[in-house]
Coordinates of C-alpha atoms in Angstrom, one line a residue:
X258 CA -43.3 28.2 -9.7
X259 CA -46.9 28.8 -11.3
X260 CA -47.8 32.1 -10.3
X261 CA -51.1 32.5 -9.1
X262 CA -53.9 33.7 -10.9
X263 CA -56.0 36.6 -9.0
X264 CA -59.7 36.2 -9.0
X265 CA -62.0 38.6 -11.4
X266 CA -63.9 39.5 -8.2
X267 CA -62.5 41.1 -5.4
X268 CA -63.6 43.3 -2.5
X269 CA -64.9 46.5 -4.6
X270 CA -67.1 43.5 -6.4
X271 CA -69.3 42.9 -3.1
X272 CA -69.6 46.4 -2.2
X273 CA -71.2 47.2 -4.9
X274 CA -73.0 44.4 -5.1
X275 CA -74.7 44.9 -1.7
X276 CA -75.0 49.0 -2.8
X277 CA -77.5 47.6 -5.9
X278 CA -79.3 46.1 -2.9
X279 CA -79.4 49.5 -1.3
X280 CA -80.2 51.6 -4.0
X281 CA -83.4 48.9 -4.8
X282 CA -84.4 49.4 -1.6
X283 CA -84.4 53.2 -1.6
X284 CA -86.6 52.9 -5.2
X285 CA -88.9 50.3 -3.3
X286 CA -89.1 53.2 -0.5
X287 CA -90.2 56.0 -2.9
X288 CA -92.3 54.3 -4.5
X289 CA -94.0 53.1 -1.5
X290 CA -94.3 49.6 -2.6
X291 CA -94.0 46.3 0.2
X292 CA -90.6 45.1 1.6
X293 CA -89.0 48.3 0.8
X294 CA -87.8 48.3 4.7
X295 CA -86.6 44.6 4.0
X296 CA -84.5 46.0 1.1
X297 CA -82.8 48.9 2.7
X298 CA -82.0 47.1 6.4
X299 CA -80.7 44.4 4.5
X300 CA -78.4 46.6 1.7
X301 CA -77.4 48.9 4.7
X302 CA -76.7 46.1 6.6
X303 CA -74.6 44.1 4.2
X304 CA -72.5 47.4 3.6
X305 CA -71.6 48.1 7.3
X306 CA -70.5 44.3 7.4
X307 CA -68.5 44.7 4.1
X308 CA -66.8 48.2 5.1
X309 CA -65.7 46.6 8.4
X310 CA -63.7 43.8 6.3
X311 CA -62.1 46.3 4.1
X312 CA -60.5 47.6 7.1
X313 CA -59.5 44.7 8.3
X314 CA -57.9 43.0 5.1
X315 CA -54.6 44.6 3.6
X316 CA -55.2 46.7 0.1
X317 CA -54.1 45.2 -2.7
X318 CA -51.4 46.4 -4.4
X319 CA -51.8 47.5 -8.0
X320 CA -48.6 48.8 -8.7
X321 CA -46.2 47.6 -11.2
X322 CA -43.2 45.7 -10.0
X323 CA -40.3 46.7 -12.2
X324 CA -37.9 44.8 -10.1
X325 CA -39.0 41.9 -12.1
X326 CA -37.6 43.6 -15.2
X327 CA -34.8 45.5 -13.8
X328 CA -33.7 43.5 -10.8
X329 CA -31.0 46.2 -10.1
X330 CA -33.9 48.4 -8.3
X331 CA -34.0 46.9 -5.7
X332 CA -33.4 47.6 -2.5
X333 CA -31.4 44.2 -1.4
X334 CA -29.9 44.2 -5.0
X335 CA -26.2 43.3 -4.8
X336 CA -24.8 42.6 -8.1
X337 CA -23.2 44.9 -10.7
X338 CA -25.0 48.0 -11.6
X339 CA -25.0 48.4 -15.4
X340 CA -23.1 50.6 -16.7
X341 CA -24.8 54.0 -18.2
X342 CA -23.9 54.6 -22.2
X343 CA -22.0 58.0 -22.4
X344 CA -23.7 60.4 -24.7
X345 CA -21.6 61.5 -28.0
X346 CA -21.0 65.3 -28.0
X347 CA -21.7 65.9 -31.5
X348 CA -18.9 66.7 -33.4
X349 CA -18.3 69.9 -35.8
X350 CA -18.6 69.4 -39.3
X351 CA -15.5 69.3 -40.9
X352 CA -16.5 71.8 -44.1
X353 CA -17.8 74.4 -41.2
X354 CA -16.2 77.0 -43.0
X355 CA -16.6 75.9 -46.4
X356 CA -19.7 77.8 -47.1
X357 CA -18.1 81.2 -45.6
X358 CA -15.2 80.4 -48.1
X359 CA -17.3 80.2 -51.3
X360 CA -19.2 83.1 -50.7
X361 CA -15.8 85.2 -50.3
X362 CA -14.5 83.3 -53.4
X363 CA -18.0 84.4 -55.5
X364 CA -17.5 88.0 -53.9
X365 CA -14.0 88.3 -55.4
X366 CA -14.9 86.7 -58.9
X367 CA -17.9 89.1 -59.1
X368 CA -15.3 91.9 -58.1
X369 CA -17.4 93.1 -55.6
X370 CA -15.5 94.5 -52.4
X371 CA -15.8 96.9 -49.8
X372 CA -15.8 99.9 -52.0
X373 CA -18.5 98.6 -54.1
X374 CA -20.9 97.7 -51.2
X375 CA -20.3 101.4 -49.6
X376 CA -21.1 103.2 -52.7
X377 CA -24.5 101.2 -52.8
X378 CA -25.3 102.0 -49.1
X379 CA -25.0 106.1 -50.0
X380 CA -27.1 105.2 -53.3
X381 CA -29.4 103.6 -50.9
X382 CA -29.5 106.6 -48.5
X383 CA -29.7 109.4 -50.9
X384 CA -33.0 107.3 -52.4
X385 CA -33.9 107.4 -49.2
X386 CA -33.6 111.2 -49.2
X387 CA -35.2 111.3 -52.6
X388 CA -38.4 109.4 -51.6
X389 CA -38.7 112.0 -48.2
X390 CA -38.4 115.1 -50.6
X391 CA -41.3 113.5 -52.8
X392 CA -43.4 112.7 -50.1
X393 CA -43.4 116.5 -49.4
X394 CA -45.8 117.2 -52.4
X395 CA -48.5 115.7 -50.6
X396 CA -48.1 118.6 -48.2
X397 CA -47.6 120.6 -51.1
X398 CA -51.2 119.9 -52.5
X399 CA -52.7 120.4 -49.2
X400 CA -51.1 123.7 -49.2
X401 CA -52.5 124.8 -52.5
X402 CA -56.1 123.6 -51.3
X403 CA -55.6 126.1 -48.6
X404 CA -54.4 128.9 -51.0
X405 CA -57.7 128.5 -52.8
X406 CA -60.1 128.6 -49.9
X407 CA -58.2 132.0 -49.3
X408 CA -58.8 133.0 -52.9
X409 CA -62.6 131.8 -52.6
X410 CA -62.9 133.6 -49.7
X411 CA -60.8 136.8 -51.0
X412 CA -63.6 136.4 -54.2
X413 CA -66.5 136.4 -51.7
X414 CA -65.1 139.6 -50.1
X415 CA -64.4 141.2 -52.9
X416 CA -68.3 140.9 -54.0
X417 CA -69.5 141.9 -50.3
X418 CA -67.5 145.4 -51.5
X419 CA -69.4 145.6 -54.4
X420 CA -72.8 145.1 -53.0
X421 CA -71.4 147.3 -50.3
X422 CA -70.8 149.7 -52.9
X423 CA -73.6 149.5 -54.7
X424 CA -76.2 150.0 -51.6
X425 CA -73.7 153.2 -50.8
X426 CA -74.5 155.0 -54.0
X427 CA -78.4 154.1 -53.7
X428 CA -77.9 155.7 -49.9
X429 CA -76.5 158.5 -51.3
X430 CA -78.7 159.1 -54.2
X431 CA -81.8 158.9 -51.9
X432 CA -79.7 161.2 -49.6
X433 CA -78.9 163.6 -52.3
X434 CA -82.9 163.9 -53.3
X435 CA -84.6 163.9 -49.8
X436 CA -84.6 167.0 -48.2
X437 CA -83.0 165.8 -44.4
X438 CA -80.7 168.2 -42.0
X439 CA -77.1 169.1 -43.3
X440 CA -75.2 167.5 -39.9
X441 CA -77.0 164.1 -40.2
X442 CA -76.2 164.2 -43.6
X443 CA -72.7 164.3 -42.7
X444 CA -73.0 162.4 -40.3
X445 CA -74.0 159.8 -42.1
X446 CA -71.3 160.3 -45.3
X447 CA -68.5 159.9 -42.7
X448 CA -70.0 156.9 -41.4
X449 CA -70.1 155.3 -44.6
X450 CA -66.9 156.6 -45.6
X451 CA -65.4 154.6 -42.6
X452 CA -67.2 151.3 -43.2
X453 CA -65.4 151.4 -46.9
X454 CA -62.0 152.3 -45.7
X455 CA -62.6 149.4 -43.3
X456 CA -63.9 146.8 -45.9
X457 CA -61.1 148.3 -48.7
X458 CA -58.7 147.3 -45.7
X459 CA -60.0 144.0 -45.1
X460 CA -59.9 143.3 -48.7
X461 CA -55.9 144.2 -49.3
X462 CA -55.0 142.1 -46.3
X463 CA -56.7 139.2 -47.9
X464 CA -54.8 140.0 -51.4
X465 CA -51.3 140.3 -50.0
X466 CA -51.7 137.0 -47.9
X467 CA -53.3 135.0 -51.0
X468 CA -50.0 136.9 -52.7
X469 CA -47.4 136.1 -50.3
X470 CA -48.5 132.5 -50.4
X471 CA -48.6 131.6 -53.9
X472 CA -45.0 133.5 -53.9
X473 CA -44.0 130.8 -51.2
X474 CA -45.8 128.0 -53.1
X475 CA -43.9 128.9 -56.0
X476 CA -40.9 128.7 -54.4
X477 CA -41.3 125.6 -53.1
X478 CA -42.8 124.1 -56.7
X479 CA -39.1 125.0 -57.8
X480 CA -37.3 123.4 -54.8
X481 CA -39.6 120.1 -56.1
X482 CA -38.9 120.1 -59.7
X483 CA -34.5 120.7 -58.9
X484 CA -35.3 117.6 -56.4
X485 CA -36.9 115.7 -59.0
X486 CA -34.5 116.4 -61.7
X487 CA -31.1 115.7 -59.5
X488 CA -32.8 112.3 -58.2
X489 CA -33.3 111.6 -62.2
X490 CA -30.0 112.2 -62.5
X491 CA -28.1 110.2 -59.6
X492 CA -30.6 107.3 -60.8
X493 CA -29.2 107.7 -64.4
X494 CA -26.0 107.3 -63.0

């Protein structure tokens, strides 16, 4: 049996024909120009008409009918379904352990075995130990920048005591030559006496903390140089 050919234009093909008619008439309202009224009752008309015969007739049906391919979809299909291919679990290789095999064989010619492989784990480690001692000079070099700010700033001291120094022998020159009362005289001797015990003071704290630290900083220069020479070594060996 021929099947039957469906026409190009359907249903949606008149609505929108009679919408152009609409739409005209809506331009030949704006525009004010004649029979713009005849336009729009017409389109409007035409549409109301064509809407109420859409719900009349039955929507088409635009959907693919596999049932003509696969007839055992179906609902009234009573033959034999077909029968579903199994799927192939996939199978181990048969040289799985082949690889795992050579490598032990390689292993054993290369004489390599478990003692070999632990004594390069504590060569790796005590590297490891190496490189963290080294990194400590960094701190090391900030240390000694520190050292000599305290020198600079022992140095600066030092000269504030020789200026001081010098401006108390000018005082008591002048003192000695002007002719001023005996107790403020005194008075003022002591006073200076004080302010250079207190600056002579100030000035040997500052030399035995710049000494205690370069003691430490040699120290710790030594502790470098045996950790440098014993990583030489275990790396010569």
């Amino acid at each position: 049996m021929a099947v039957k050919k469906k026409s190009k234009y359907g249903m949606g093909s008149i609505i929108s024909i009679g919408a152009t008619v609409v739409i005209i008439g809506l331009l030949f309202k704006i525009q004010h120009w004649p029979y713009a009224s005849v336009f729009i009752t017409v389109g409007l008309g035409a549409e109301a008409v064509l809407f109420f015969l859409l719900g009349i007739f039955p929507e088409e049906n635009n959907d693919v009918d596999w049932t003509r391919a696969y007839p055992e979809l179906a609902d009234d299909y009573s033959g034999e379904r077909p029968k579903i291919a199994a799927s192939r679990a996939p199978q181990p290789a048969a040289n799985s352990f082949s690889n795992t095999a050579a490598l032990d064989k390689m292993l054993t010619d290369a004489k390599i075995g478990p003692e070999l492989i632990s004594s390069l784990g504590d060569g790796l480690r005590t590297f490891g130990d190496k490189v963290s001692s080294i990194a400590k000079v960094g701190d090391a070099g900030e240390a000694t920048l520190e050292l000599t700010n305290k020198v600079k700033v022992a140095s600066a001291s030092y000269d504030k005591l020789s200026t001081s120094f010098e401006k108390a022998s000018a005082n008591l020159s002048e003192m000695a030559n002007s002719n001023i009362d005996s107790k403020a005289y005194h008075d003022q001797v002591n006073s200076l006496a004080k302010n250079l015990s207190a600056l002579n003071a100030v000035y040997e704290l500052e030399l035995q903390d710049s000494s205690a630290h370069l003691k430490s900083m040699n120290k710790f220069y030594q502790n470098v140089s045996l950790t440098m020479q014993n990583f030489n070594e275990s790396m010569e060996d």
